[in-house]
Short mmCIF file of C-alpha atoms in Angstrom, two decimals:
data_model
loop_
_atom_site.label_atom_id
_atom_site.label_comp_id
_atom_site.label_asym_id
_atom_site.label_seq_id
_atom_site.Cartn_x
_atom_site.Cartn_y
_atom_site.Cartn_z
CA MET A 1 116.28 121.10 147.09
CA LYS A 2 118.28 118.37 145.36
CA ILE A 3 116.52 115.00 145.36
CA PHE A 4 118.51 111.77 145.09
CA TYR A 5 116.85 108.52 144.10
CA ASN A 6 119.98 106.63 143.12
CA LYS A 7 122.30 105.37 145.86
CA ASN A 8 125.42 105.45 143.71
CA LYS A 9 124.83 109.02 142.64
CA LEU A 10 124.41 110.04 146.27
CA ILE A 11 127.58 108.19 147.30
CA LYS A 12 129.49 109.90 144.50
CA PHE A 13 128.06 113.26 145.54
CA THR A 14 128.99 112.82 149.20
CA HIS A 15 132.56 111.94 148.23
CA ASN A 16 132.93 115.50 146.96
CA HIS A 17 130.43 117.35 149.18
CA LYS A 18 130.35 116.74 152.91
CA ILE A 19 126.77 116.39 154.17
CA ILE A 20 126.55 117.26 157.86
CA GLY A 21 123.03 116.86 159.28
CA PHE A 22 120.83 113.85 158.54
CA VAL A 23 117.18 113.33 159.48
CA PRO A 24 116.01 109.80 158.59
CA THR A 25 112.22 109.51 158.23
CA MET A 26 109.59 107.14 156.89
CA GLY A 27 107.71 110.09 155.38
CA SER A 28 104.23 111.28 156.29
CA LEU A 29 106.00 114.23 157.86
CA HIS A 30 104.55 115.95 160.93
CA LYS A 31 105.67 118.61 163.40
CA GLY A 32 107.91 116.11 165.15
CA HIS A 33 109.92 115.61 161.97
CA ILE A 34 109.88 119.32 161.28
CA SER A 35 111.41 120.04 164.67
CA LEU A 36 114.20 117.53 163.93
CA ILE A 37 114.84 119.19 160.58
CA LYS A 38 114.90 122.68 162.09
CA LYS A 39 117.27 121.51 164.81
CA SER A 40 119.60 120.10 162.16
CA GLN A 41 119.37 123.28 160.09
CA SER A 42 120.22 125.38 163.13
CA GLU A 43 123.31 123.28 163.94
CA CYS A 44 124.57 122.11 160.54
CA LYS A 45 125.90 123.76 157.39
CA ASN A 46 123.58 121.55 155.36
CA THR A 47 120.88 118.93 155.96
CA ILE A 48 119.68 115.81 154.21
CA VAL A 49 116.33 114.16 154.90
CA SER A 50 115.55 110.61 153.82
CA ILE A 51 112.09 109.21 153.18
CA TYR A 52 112.11 105.45 153.22
CA ILE A 53 109.59 103.02 154.67
CA ASN A 54 111.91 100.33 155.92
CA LYS A 55 109.99 97.11 155.40
CA PRO A 56 112.14 94.78 157.57
CA GLN A 57 111.36 96.75 160.73
CA PHE A 58 107.63 96.05 160.42
CA ASN A 59 106.46 92.96 162.22
CA ASN A 60 103.64 92.20 159.85
CA THR A 61 102.78 93.01 156.27
CA SER A 62 99.44 94.64 157.04
CA ASP A 63 101.12 97.16 159.36
CA TYR A 64 103.61 97.90 156.58
CA LYS A 65 100.85 98.28 154.00
CA ARG A 66 98.74 100.51 156.26
CA TYR A 67 101.64 102.86 156.97
CA PRO A 68 100.69 106.31 155.59
CA ARG A 69 102.30 107.38 152.29
CA VAL A 70 102.01 111.01 151.14
CA LEU A 71 105.19 111.57 149.17
CA LYS A 72 104.07 114.62 147.17
CA LYS A 73 102.93 116.42 150.29
CA ASP A 74 106.20 115.48 152.05
CA ILE A 75 108.30 116.87 149.20
CA SER A 76 106.41 120.15 149.27
CA ILE A 77 106.90 120.44 153.06
CA LEU A 78 110.64 119.84 152.67
CA LYS A 79 110.90 122.39 149.87
CA LYS A 80 109.19 125.00 152.02
CA LEU A 81 111.64 124.23 154.83
CA LYS A 82 114.51 124.79 152.36
CA VAL A 83 116.03 121.43 153.11
CA ASP A 84 119.22 121.04 151.03
CA PHE A 85 118.97 117.38 150.09
CA LEU A 86 116.32 114.68 150.03
CA TYR A 87 117.06 111.00 149.56
CA ILE A 88 114.26 108.71 148.43
CA PRO A 89 116.04 105.36 148.04
CA LYS A 90 115.15 102.59 145.70
CA GLU A 91 114.29 99.46 147.70
CA LYS A 92 116.74 97.23 145.80
CA GLN A 93 119.67 99.55 146.35
CA ILE A 94 119.28 99.53 150.13
CA TYR A 95 119.22 95.74 150.45
CA PRO A 96 121.08 94.36 147.40
CA ASN A 97 121.75 91.14 149.33
CA GLY A 98 118.81 91.33 151.73
CA PRO A 99 118.93 92.51 155.36
CA ASN A 100 122.02 91.84 157.47
CA LYS A 101 121.19 88.92 159.76
CA ASN A 102 124.33 89.41 161.81
CA ILE A 103 123.48 92.75 163.43
CA LYS A 104 124.37 92.71 167.13
CA ILE A 105 122.55 95.32 169.16
CA HIS A 106 122.52 96.34 172.76
CA SER A 107 120.51 94.35 175.26
CA PHE A 108 118.18 97.36 175.59
CA LYS A 109 116.32 95.46 172.92
CA LYS A 110 115.00 92.92 175.38
CA GLN A 111 112.77 95.38 177.21
CA LEU A 112 109.72 97.40 176.25
CA CYS A 113 108.99 97.26 172.51
CA GLY A 114 111.78 94.73 171.96
CA LYS A 115 109.66 92.14 173.74
CA PHE A 116 106.73 92.69 171.41
CA ARG A 117 108.44 93.41 168.12
CA ALA A 118 110.95 90.67 167.25
CA ASN A 119 113.86 91.89 165.14
CA HIS A 120 112.36 95.40 164.98
CA PHE A 121 115.38 97.21 166.42
CA GLU A 122 117.91 95.09 164.53
CA ALA A 123 116.17 96.13 161.31
CA ILE A 124 116.31 99.81 162.30
CA VAL A 125 119.99 99.58 163.17
CA ASP A 126 120.65 97.76 159.89
CA VAL A 127 119.05 100.49 157.79
CA ILE A 128 120.69 103.33 159.75
CA ASP A 129 124.04 101.57 159.29
CA ARG A 130 123.40 101.46 155.53
CA PHE A 131 122.37 105.11 155.39
CA ILE A 132 125.50 106.15 157.27
CA LYS A 133 127.66 104.31 154.76
CA ILE A 134 125.89 106.07 151.89
CA ILE A 135 125.60 109.57 153.34
CA ASN A 136 128.52 109.72 155.81
CA PRO A 137 126.85 112.46 157.89
CA LYS A 138 128.27 114.07 161.01
CA LYS A 139 125.05 114.23 163.01
CA ILE A 140 121.81 112.26 162.90
CA TYR A 141 118.66 113.73 164.45
CA MET A 142 116.13 111.39 166.04
CA GLY A 143 113.10 111.95 168.25
CA GLU A 144 112.86 111.06 171.93
CA LYS A 145 109.34 109.73 171.45
CA ASP A 146 111.05 106.59 170.18
CA MET A 147 113.40 106.59 173.17
CA GLN A 148 114.34 102.93 172.97
CA GLN A 149 115.13 103.22 169.27
CA LEU A 150 117.19 106.33 170.01
CA LYS A 151 119.17 104.57 172.75
CA ILE A 152 119.82 101.44 170.69
CA VAL A 153 120.87 103.37 167.58
CA ASP A 154 123.06 105.67 169.68
CA HIS A 155 124.79 102.68 171.28
CA PHE A 156 125.39 101.03 167.90
CA VAL A 157 126.66 104.19 166.23
CA LYS A 158 129.02 105.02 169.11
CA ILE A 159 130.72 101.67 168.55
CA ASN A 160 130.49 101.30 164.80
CA HIS A 161 130.63 104.82 163.38
CA ARG A 162 132.79 106.82 165.71
CA ASN A 163 132.65 110.00 163.64
CA VAL A 164 128.85 110.15 163.65
CA LYS A 165 126.84 111.62 166.51
CA ILE A 166 123.21 110.82 167.32
CA ILE A 167 121.24 113.83 168.52
CA GLY A 168 118.11 113.07 170.52
CA CYS A 169 115.37 115.72 170.20
CA LYS A 170 112.44 116.49 172.47
CA THR A 171 109.04 114.99 171.71
CA ILE A 172 106.63 117.41 170.05
CA ARG A 173 102.97 117.11 171.04
CA GLU A 174 99.65 118.07 169.52
CA LYS A 175 97.52 120.57 171.47
CA ASN A 176 95.69 117.64 173.03
CA GLY A 177 99.00 116.29 174.38
CA VAL A 178 99.38 113.35 172.01
CA ALA A 179 102.93 112.94 170.71
CA TYR A 180 103.16 113.57 166.96
CA SER A 181 103.44 110.33 165.03
CA SER A 182 102.72 109.39 161.43
CA ARG A 183 100.49 106.71 162.83
CA ASN A 184 98.18 109.35 164.31
CA ASN A 185 96.87 109.76 160.75
CA LEU A 186 95.43 106.27 161.05
CA LEU A 187 93.29 107.15 164.09
CA SER A 188 89.57 107.95 163.98
CA SER A 189 88.49 111.10 165.84
CA SER A 190 87.19 109.07 168.78
CA GLU A 191 90.51 107.20 168.93
CA LYS A 192 92.34 110.54 168.93
CA LEU A 193 90.27 111.64 171.89
CA LEU A 194 91.18 108.41 173.68
CA ALA A 195 94.89 108.92 173.01
CA SER A 196 94.60 112.39 174.49
CA LYS A 197 92.83 111.07 177.57
CA ILE A 198 95.55 108.48 178.12
CA PHE A 199 98.22 111.17 177.90
CA LYS A 200 96.34 113.31 180.42
CA ILE A 201 96.00 110.44 182.88
CA LEU A 202 99.72 109.72 182.72
CA LEU A 203 100.65 113.39 182.97
CA SER A 204 98.40 114.10 185.96
CA LYS A 205 99.52 110.97 187.84
CA LYS A 206 103.17 111.19 186.76
CA ASN A 207 104.64 112.20 190.11
CA LYS A 208 102.50 109.76 192.05
CA ILE A 209 103.53 106.94 189.71
CA LEU A 210 107.23 107.80 189.97
CA ASN A 211 107.27 108.01 193.74
CA LYS A 212 105.11 104.91 193.93
CA SER A 213 102.26 106.53 195.90
CA ILE A 214 100.00 105.08 193.21
CA SER A 215 100.58 101.73 191.54
CA ILE A 216 101.13 101.21 187.83
CA ASP A 217 98.44 98.53 187.92
CA LEU A 218 95.85 101.06 189.06
CA ILE A 219 96.73 103.35 186.15
CA LYS A 220 96.56 100.42 183.80
CA LYS A 221 93.05 99.63 185.00
CA GLU A 222 92.02 103.25 184.55
CA ILE A 223 93.22 103.16 180.95
CA ILE A 224 91.55 99.82 180.28
CA ASN A 225 88.31 101.33 181.66
CA LEU A 226 88.49 103.86 178.80
CA ASN A 227 87.91 100.82 176.58
CA VAL A 228 91.54 100.43 175.45
CA LYS A 229 91.71 96.74 174.65
CA LYS A 230 95.42 96.09 174.37
CA ILE A 231 98.30 97.55 176.36
CA ASP A 232 101.70 96.07 175.52
CA TYR A 233 103.29 97.72 178.53
CA ILE A 234 103.33 100.59 181.00
CA LYS A 235 106.69 100.67 182.75
CA ILE A 236 108.95 102.98 184.66
CA TYR A 237 112.50 102.88 183.37
CA ASP A 238 115.71 104.76 183.91
CA ILE A 239 116.14 106.78 180.72
CA ASN A 240 119.91 106.40 180.73
CA ASN A 241 120.14 102.65 180.65
CA LEU A 242 116.52 101.60 180.10
CA LEU A 243 116.68 99.50 183.21
CA LYS A 244 113.86 99.24 185.68
CA LYS A 245 113.56 101.96 188.28
CA ASN A 246 115.84 101.56 191.25
CA ASN A 247 116.56 104.06 193.97
CA LYS A 248 120.06 105.05 192.87
CA VAL A 249 119.10 106.89 189.73
CA LYS A 250 116.90 109.91 189.38
CA LYS A 251 115.96 110.20 185.71
CA TYR A 252 112.93 108.07 185.06
CA LYS A 253 110.24 108.05 182.47
CA ILE A 254 106.96 106.23 182.15
CA PHE A 255 106.97 104.22 178.95
CA ILE A 256 103.75 103.09 177.34
CA ALA A 257 102.71 101.14 174.24
CA TYR A 258 99.06 100.44 173.48
CA TYR A 259 96.66 99.77 170.66
CA LEU A 260 93.72 101.86 169.49
CA GLY A 261 91.99 99.61 166.99
CA LYS A 262 94.75 98.26 164.77
CA THR A 263 97.04 101.20 165.46
CA ARG A 264 99.88 100.76 167.92
CA LEU A 265 101.02 103.92 169.67
CA ILE A 266 103.97 104.52 171.97
CA ASP A 267 104.94 107.39 174.21
CA ASN A 268 107.14 108.28 177.18
CA ILE A 269 106.58 110.98 179.76
CA MET M 1 155.49 104.71 174.09
CA LYS M 2 152.13 103.97 175.66
CA ILE M 3 151.14 100.30 175.41
CA PHE M 4 147.48 99.28 175.46
CA TYR M 5 146.46 95.71 176.21
CA ASN M 6 142.84 96.38 177.09
CA LYS M 7 140.39 97.21 174.31
CA ASN M 8 138.07 99.24 176.51
CA LYS M 9 140.88 101.40 177.82
CA LEU M 10 142.03 102.09 174.27
CA ILE M 11 138.46 102.95 173.17
CA LYS M 12 138.12 105.30 176.11
CA PHE M 13 141.48 106.86 175.29
CA THR M 14 140.61 107.41 171.63
CA HIS M 15 137.38 109.12 172.59
CA ASN M 16 139.46 111.90 174.11
CA HIS M 17 142.61 111.72 171.97
CA LYS M 18 142.39 111.43 168.20
CA ILE M 19 144.83 108.85 166.87
CA ILE M 20 145.73 109.55 163.23
CA GLY M 21 148.10 106.97 161.73
CA PHE M 22 147.65 103.23 162.22
CA VAL M 23 150.00 100.43 161.19
CA PRO M 24 148.46 96.99 161.80
CA THR M 25 151.02 94.18 162.08
CA MET M 26 151.30 90.58 163.20
CA GLY M 27 154.62 91.38 164.87
CA SER M 28 158.02 89.93 163.97
CA LEU M 29 158.76 93.40 162.65
CA HIS M 30 161.10 93.88 159.70
CA LYS M 31 162.19 96.72 157.43
CA GLY M 32 158.90 96.51 155.55
CA HIS M 33 156.96 97.33 158.72
CA ILE M 34 159.48 99.97 159.66
CA SER M 35 158.97 101.75 156.36
CA LEU M 36 155.19 101.76 156.98
CA ILE M 37 155.72 103.20 160.45
CA LYS M 38 158.11 105.89 159.17
CA LYS M 39 155.65 106.80 156.43
CA SER M 40 152.89 107.18 159.01
CA GLN M 41 155.15 109.23 161.29
CA SER M 42 156.05 111.55 158.43
CA GLU M 43 152.39 112.14 157.54
CA CYS M 44 150.54 111.94 160.87
CA LYS M 45 150.57 113.84 164.14
CA ASN M 46 150.73 110.52 165.97
CA THR M 47 150.95 106.82 165.15
CA ILE M 48 149.68 103.60 166.66
CA VAL M 49 151.04 100.17 165.79
CA SER M 50 149.17 96.97 166.59
CA ILE M 51 150.73 93.56 167.09
CA TYR M 52 148.18 90.82 166.78
CA ILE M 53 148.43 87.43 165.13
CA ASN M 54 144.94 87.11 163.74
CA LYS M 55 144.16 83.41 163.99
CA PRO M 56 141.07 83.31 161.72
CA GLN M 57 143.09 84.43 158.69
CA PHE M 58 145.34 81.36 158.88
CA ASN M 59 144.16 78.40 156.86
CA ASN M 60 145.66 75.81 159.11
CA THR M 61 146.70 75.58 162.72
CA SER M 62 150.28 74.57 162.00
CA ASP M 63 150.83 77.69 159.88
CA TYR M 64 149.41 79.75 162.76
CA LYS M 65 151.62 77.98 165.29
CA ARG M 66 154.76 78.33 163.16
CA TYR M 67 154.24 82.06 162.67
CA PRO M 68 157.22 83.84 164.28
CA ARG M 69 156.68 85.53 167.67
CA VAL M 70 159.30 87.92 169.05
CA LEU M 71 157.27 90.36 171.12
CA LYS M 72 160.09 91.70 173.30
CA LYS M 73 162.25 92.46 170.28
CA ASP M 74 159.27 94.09 168.55
CA ILE M 75 158.57 96.35 171.51
CA SER M 76 162.20 97.48 171.65
CA ILE M 77 162.15 98.26 167.90
CA LEU M 78 158.99 100.34 168.30
CA LYS M 79 160.43 102.20 171.28
CA LYS M 80 163.52 103.10 169.27
CA LEU M 81 161.30 104.37 166.47
CA LYS M 82 159.49 106.56 169.02
CA VAL M 83 156.12 105.17 168.09
CA ASP M 84 153.43 106.92 170.19
CA PHE M 85 151.10 104.01 170.88
CA LEU M 86 151.23 100.24 170.70
CA TYR M 87 148.16 98.01 170.91
CA ILE M 88 148.62 94.36 171.84
CA PRO M 89 145.04 93.08 172.02
CA LYS M 90 143.74 90.30 174.15
CA GLU M 91 142.32 87.57 171.92
CA LYS M 92 138.97 87.47 173.71
CA GLN M 93 138.41 91.19 173.38
CA ILE M 94 138.81 91.15 169.61
CA TYR M 95 136.30 88.36 169.02
CA PRO M 96 133.88 88.41 171.99
CA ASN M 97 131.27 86.62 169.85
CA GLY M 98 133.64 84.93 167.42
CA PRO M 99 134.48 86.09 163.89
CA ASN M 100 131.83 87.83 161.78
CA LYS M 101 130.56 85.30 159.27
CA ASN M 102 128.63 87.90 157.33
CA ILE M 103 131.58 89.87 155.93
CA LYS M 104 131.03 90.69 152.25
CA ILE M 105 134.21 91.48 150.37
CA HIS M 106 135.02 92.46 146.83
CA SER M 107 135.24 89.80 144.17
CA PHE M 108 139.00 90.44 143.99
CA LYS M 109 139.00 87.63 146.49
CA LYS M 110 138.33 85.02 143.83
CA GLN M 111 141.71 85.41 142.15
CA LEU M 112 145.29 84.75 143.20
CA CYS M 113 145.59 83.91 146.92
CA GLY M 114 141.81 83.92 147.33
CA LYS M 115 141.66 80.71 145.34
CA PHE M 116 144.08 78.97 147.65
CA ARG M 117 143.19 80.45 151.01
CA ALA M 118 139.48 80.08 151.76
CA ASN M 119 138.12 82.82 154.00
CA HIS M 120 141.60 84.37 154.36
CA PHE M 121 140.64 87.83 153.10
CA GLU M 122 137.29 87.87 154.88
CA ALA M 123 139.16 87.26 158.14
CA ILE M 124 141.59 90.10 157.41
CA VAL M 125 138.76 92.48 156.57
CA ASP M 126 136.94 91.40 159.74
CA VAL M 127 139.89 92.18 162.00
CA ILE M 128 140.68 95.51 160.27
CA ASP M 129 137.01 96.46 160.67
CA ARG M 130 137.26 95.70 164.40
CA PHE M 131 140.50 97.66 164.78
CA ILE M 132 138.97 100.67 163.02
CA LYS M 133 136.04 100.61 165.44
CA ILE M 134 138.43 100.52 168.40
CA ILE M 135 141.07 103.00 167.19
CA ASN M 136 139.11 105.23 164.79
CA PRO M 137 142.26 106.25 162.88
CA LYS M 138 142.41 108.58 159.90
CA LYS M 139 144.95 106.63 157.86
CA ILE M 140 145.99 102.99 157.78
CA TYR M 141 149.35 102.03 156.29
CA MET M 142 149.68 98.71 154.48
CA GLY M 143 152.37 97.20 152.24
CA GLU M 144 152.06 96.62 148.51
CA LYS M 145 153.74 93.23 148.84
CA ASP M 146 150.31 92.00 149.92
CA MET M 147 148.71 93.77 146.98
CA GLN M 148 145.52 91.73 146.94
CA GLN M 149 145.00 92.23 150.67
CA LEU M 150 145.63 95.96 150.18
CA LYS M 151 143.08 96.20 147.37
CA ILE M 152 140.41 94.22 149.21
CA VAL M 153 140.82 96.15 152.47
CA ASP M 154 140.85 99.44 150.56
CA HIS M 155 137.61 98.54 148.81
CA PHE M 156 135.93 97.51 152.06
CA VAL M 157 137.06 100.58 153.98
CA LYS M 158 135.99 102.97 151.21
CA ILE M 159 132.44 101.65 151.57
CA ASN M 160 132.24 100.97 155.29
CA HIS M 161 134.47 103.57 156.94
CA ARG M 162 134.28 106.65 154.80
CA ASN M 163 136.49 108.72 157.09
CA VAL M 164 139.39 106.28 157.01
CA LYS M 165 141.98 106.16 154.23
CA ILE M 166 144.12 103.18 153.29
CA ILE M 167 147.66 104.12 152.28
CA GLY M 168 149.53 101.57 150.16
CA CYS M 169 153.31 101.62 150.62
CA LYS M 170 156.08 100.34 148.36
CA THR M 171 157.54 96.89 148.96
CA ILE M 172 160.88 96.93 150.74
CA ARG M 173 163.41 94.27 149.68
CA GLU M 174 166.45 92.63 151.20
CA LYS M 175 169.77 93.13 149.41
CA ASN M 176 169.21 89.84 147.60
CA GLY M 177 165.91 91.20 146.19
CA VAL M 178 163.55 89.12 148.37
CA ALA M 179 160.62 91.16 149.71
CA TYR M 180 160.75 91.54 153.49
CA SER M 181 158.27 89.23 155.19
CA SER M 182 158.02 87.86 158.69
CA ARG M 183 157.88 84.45 157.07
CA ASN M 184 161.43 84.92 155.76
CA ASN M 185 162.55 84.09 159.31
CA LEU M 186 161.25 80.59 158.74
CA LEU M 187 163.53 79.96 155.74
CA SER M 188 166.80 78.02 155.85
CA SER M 189 169.77 79.72 154.21
CA SER M 190 169.47 77.53 151.11
CA GLU M 191 165.77 78.42 150.88
CA LYS M 192 166.67 82.11 151.14
CA LEU M 193 169.07 81.68 148.24
CA LEU M 194 166.30 80.07 146.24
CA ALA M 195 163.87 82.91 147.00
CA SER M 196 166.50 85.35 145.79
CA LYS M 197 167.02 83.36 142.57
CA ILE M 198 163.29 83.38 141.88
CA PHE M 199 163.14 87.13 142.34
CA LYS M 200 166.06 87.57 139.95
CA ILE M 201 164.47 85.39 137.28
CA LEU M 202 161.24 87.39 137.45
CA LEU M 203 163.06 90.71 137.47
CA SER M 204 165.30 89.87 134.51
CA LYS M 205 162.45 88.48 132.42
CA LYS M 206 159.87 91.05 133.56
CA ASN M 207 159.61 92.99 130.32
CA LYS M 208 159.61 89.88 128.18
CA ILE M 209 156.86 88.37 130.31
CA LEU M 210 154.73 91.52 130.19
CA ASN M 211 154.98 91.93 126.43
CA LYS M 212 154.50 88.20 125.96
CA SER M 213 157.75 87.58 124.08
CA ILE M 214 158.31 84.84 126.65
CA SER M 215 155.56 82.65 128.11
CA ILE M 216 154.66 82.43 131.77
CA ASP M 217 154.84 78.65 131.45
CA LEU M 218 158.49 78.81 130.45
CA ILE M 219 159.27 80.92 133.54
CA LYS M 220 157.32 78.52 135.68
CA LYS M 221 159.43 75.62 134.36
CA GLU M 222 162.60 77.55 135.06
CA ILE M 223 161.51 78.06 138.66
CA ILE M 224 160.45 74.45 139.07
CA ASN M 225 163.89 73.43 137.77
CA LEU M 226 165.39 75.22 140.77
CA ASN M 227 163.68 72.47 142.79
CA VAL M 228 160.69 74.59 143.93
CA LYS M 229 158.04 71.95 144.49
CA LYS M 230 154.85 73.96 144.74
CA ILE M 231 153.82 77.10 142.90
CA ASP M 232 150.27 78.27 143.69
CA TYR M 233 150.31 80.75 140.83
CA ILE M 234 152.35 83.03 138.57
CA LYS M 235 149.98 85.47 136.87
CA ILE M 236 149.97 88.81 135.17
CA TYR M 237 147.24 91.09 136.51
CA ASP M 238 146.18 94.68 136.15
CA ILE M 239 147.09 96.26 139.49
CA ASN M 240 144.05 98.53 139.50
CA ASN M 241 141.35 95.93 139.31
CA LEU M 242 143.30 92.68 139.74
CA LEU M 243 141.88 91.43 136.49
CA LYS M 244 143.89 89.49 133.96
CA LYS M 245 146.02 91.46 131.56
CA ASN M 246 144.18 92.90 128.60
CA ASN M 247 145.51 95.38 126.10
CA LYS M 248 143.56 98.41 127.30
CA VAL M 249 145.39 98.96 130.56
CA LYS M 250 149.05 99.63 131.09
CA LYS M 251 149.76 98.97 134.76
CA TYR M 252 150.51 95.30 135.23
CA LYS M 253 152.37 93.29 137.74
CA ILE M 254 153.53 89.71 137.88
CA PHE M 255 152.04 88.04 140.94
CA ILE M 256 153.60 84.89 142.41
CA ALA M 257 152.90 82.57 145.34
CA TYR M 258 155.09 79.55 146.00
CA TYR M 259 156.29 77.26 148.73
CA LEU M 260 159.83 76.72 149.99
CA GLY M 261 159.46 73.73 152.29
CA LYS M 262 156.45 74.50 154.44
CA THR M 263 156.78 78.25 154.01
CA ARG M 264 154.49 80.00 151.55
CA LEU M 265 155.87 83.20 150.05
CA ILE M 266 154.17 85.79 147.86
CA ASP M 267 155.51 88.68 145.84
CA ASN M 268 154.60 91.01 142.99
CA ILE M 269 156.94 92.75 140.62
#
C-alpha cells in the first residue's frame, strides 16, 4: 500500500496513474468502511482511501477533539485489505486559503441534520470537492447511514464533477442492530444497549409508522422513556428527494438523530 | 446543427451524448474563431460552439454595449461549417445567483491586461467553469491572441477540471497583419491602417527588441508618433510563465495593448 501525505505528490501521481475508486473516511475504521472499501475493490481496478478528520464540518471543538483517532490501527486494517493507496492529508494543504465560503448546496440541507448542524453539509461538500480535484477518481463510495450527506454530495458532484459518480452503499449493522459508526467507540456499554433498544423499537414498529397506524410522537415518547434525553428528530422522508412523506411516493425511510450522553448518533431504517 | 437555448436541456442532452470539442465565443465570428472550430472538428468526434457575451468580464457598460452583435450571420457561418451543436445561453441561466465572487485564479492575472482590467480574468474563468459544468467537454479550443486569458484558463482548468484539456491555437491575421478580433469591426478604415502599421513596426523590430539592441521605449515612441494616444503596455514576457524576460528562458513574446479611439486592441508577436 502506497501512502501519500503530500497533496502535490498525489496530484503529480494521479496525472500519470488513473485512480478509479475512492473511499473518503475520517479514520477509526469499522465494518461499514470495510464494506465500502470491498465494494470499491470489487468494481474498480484500484482503490484509494483517505483518512482525514475534516474540522470545518464539526459544529463544536469538543466534538472534533473527542472524535476517535486510531491511525496505526487504521493503517494496519487497510494493509490487510490490500488497499492500493492511502491518502493522509496535511491540514494546511487541504485548506491553503481556508474553507470555501461560497459553496452552494442543495436545499436538502434545510431538513434533518441540516437544521441542527449549521454549515455541516457545506463543509463536507467543500472537502469532497477538494479531494476530487486532487485525486480525480471515477467513483466515490459513501454509506447510506449518512443518507442526507450522500444525497447532498451526490447532487453537488452531478453538477460540478460530471465524470465522477457517487456510489451509495448499504448500512452495515452490529449484531445488536446498531449501525456501525466511529462514534460508537465513544459509547459506554449501557449506552450501546440503549442504542440497540432504539433500533429494535424502530424496526418492530417500522410498518406501523410508515402506514401511520401508530404516530411518530408515540414512538418518540417510548424512546424518551428509555431515558434518552435529547432527540434532534424522528421523521419520515422520501429517500429520493428527502421531502416529507406524501402519498405519491413509495420509498420512505424513518430518519432519526439522538444523543446518548455527549454522543450524537444518526440512523435511517 | 442543433441549437440549444436552455441550459437544462443541454445538460440533459450531454448526460446521454458526450460532447468532445468546445469552442467558446462571444459571437461576431471571424477567421480566428473559424480556425478554432476547424481545429476542433479535425480532432474531435463532435463540436459545440457557444455564443455568449459575458457581461461580467467587461470593465465598463459602454464597452459591453458597443461589443458587436451579429447573431444571424454567426448562425449561418456555423451552419456552413457543419458545426454539430450551438449553445446560445439565456443570461439568467448562466448566473442564477450572480457571478462567483470566490474565484481564485493564478497570479498571472497581476501582469499585462490584469493590471488594467480589474476582475476581467476572474469573470472569464467563472464563465468557463460554468460552461464546463453544463457541457462537460473533453477539449476546449482558445486562441493564442489572448495569451494571458489562455494561460489563466489553462491553469484553472488543470486544477479544477482534470478531465478537460485546453488547446491553444495559433493567432490568425488579416492580410495587413492585424490579428483577427471581433473588435476590429469597431475600427474606422484609418484606424485599421494604424493597427496594421503598429503590427509591422513590431514585426520588423522583433529581433532587435528581443535581444535588446533596441529599447522598448523607442518602439513605444515610434507608435505614439503614429498618433496612438493610449498604450496600456508593451512588454516582453516569457510565454510559459508570463514573467518578465530573463536570460534563462528562450521563448519570449512581445505583448501589446493599446487604444484606437475607444477600441482597445491586444496582440502578441
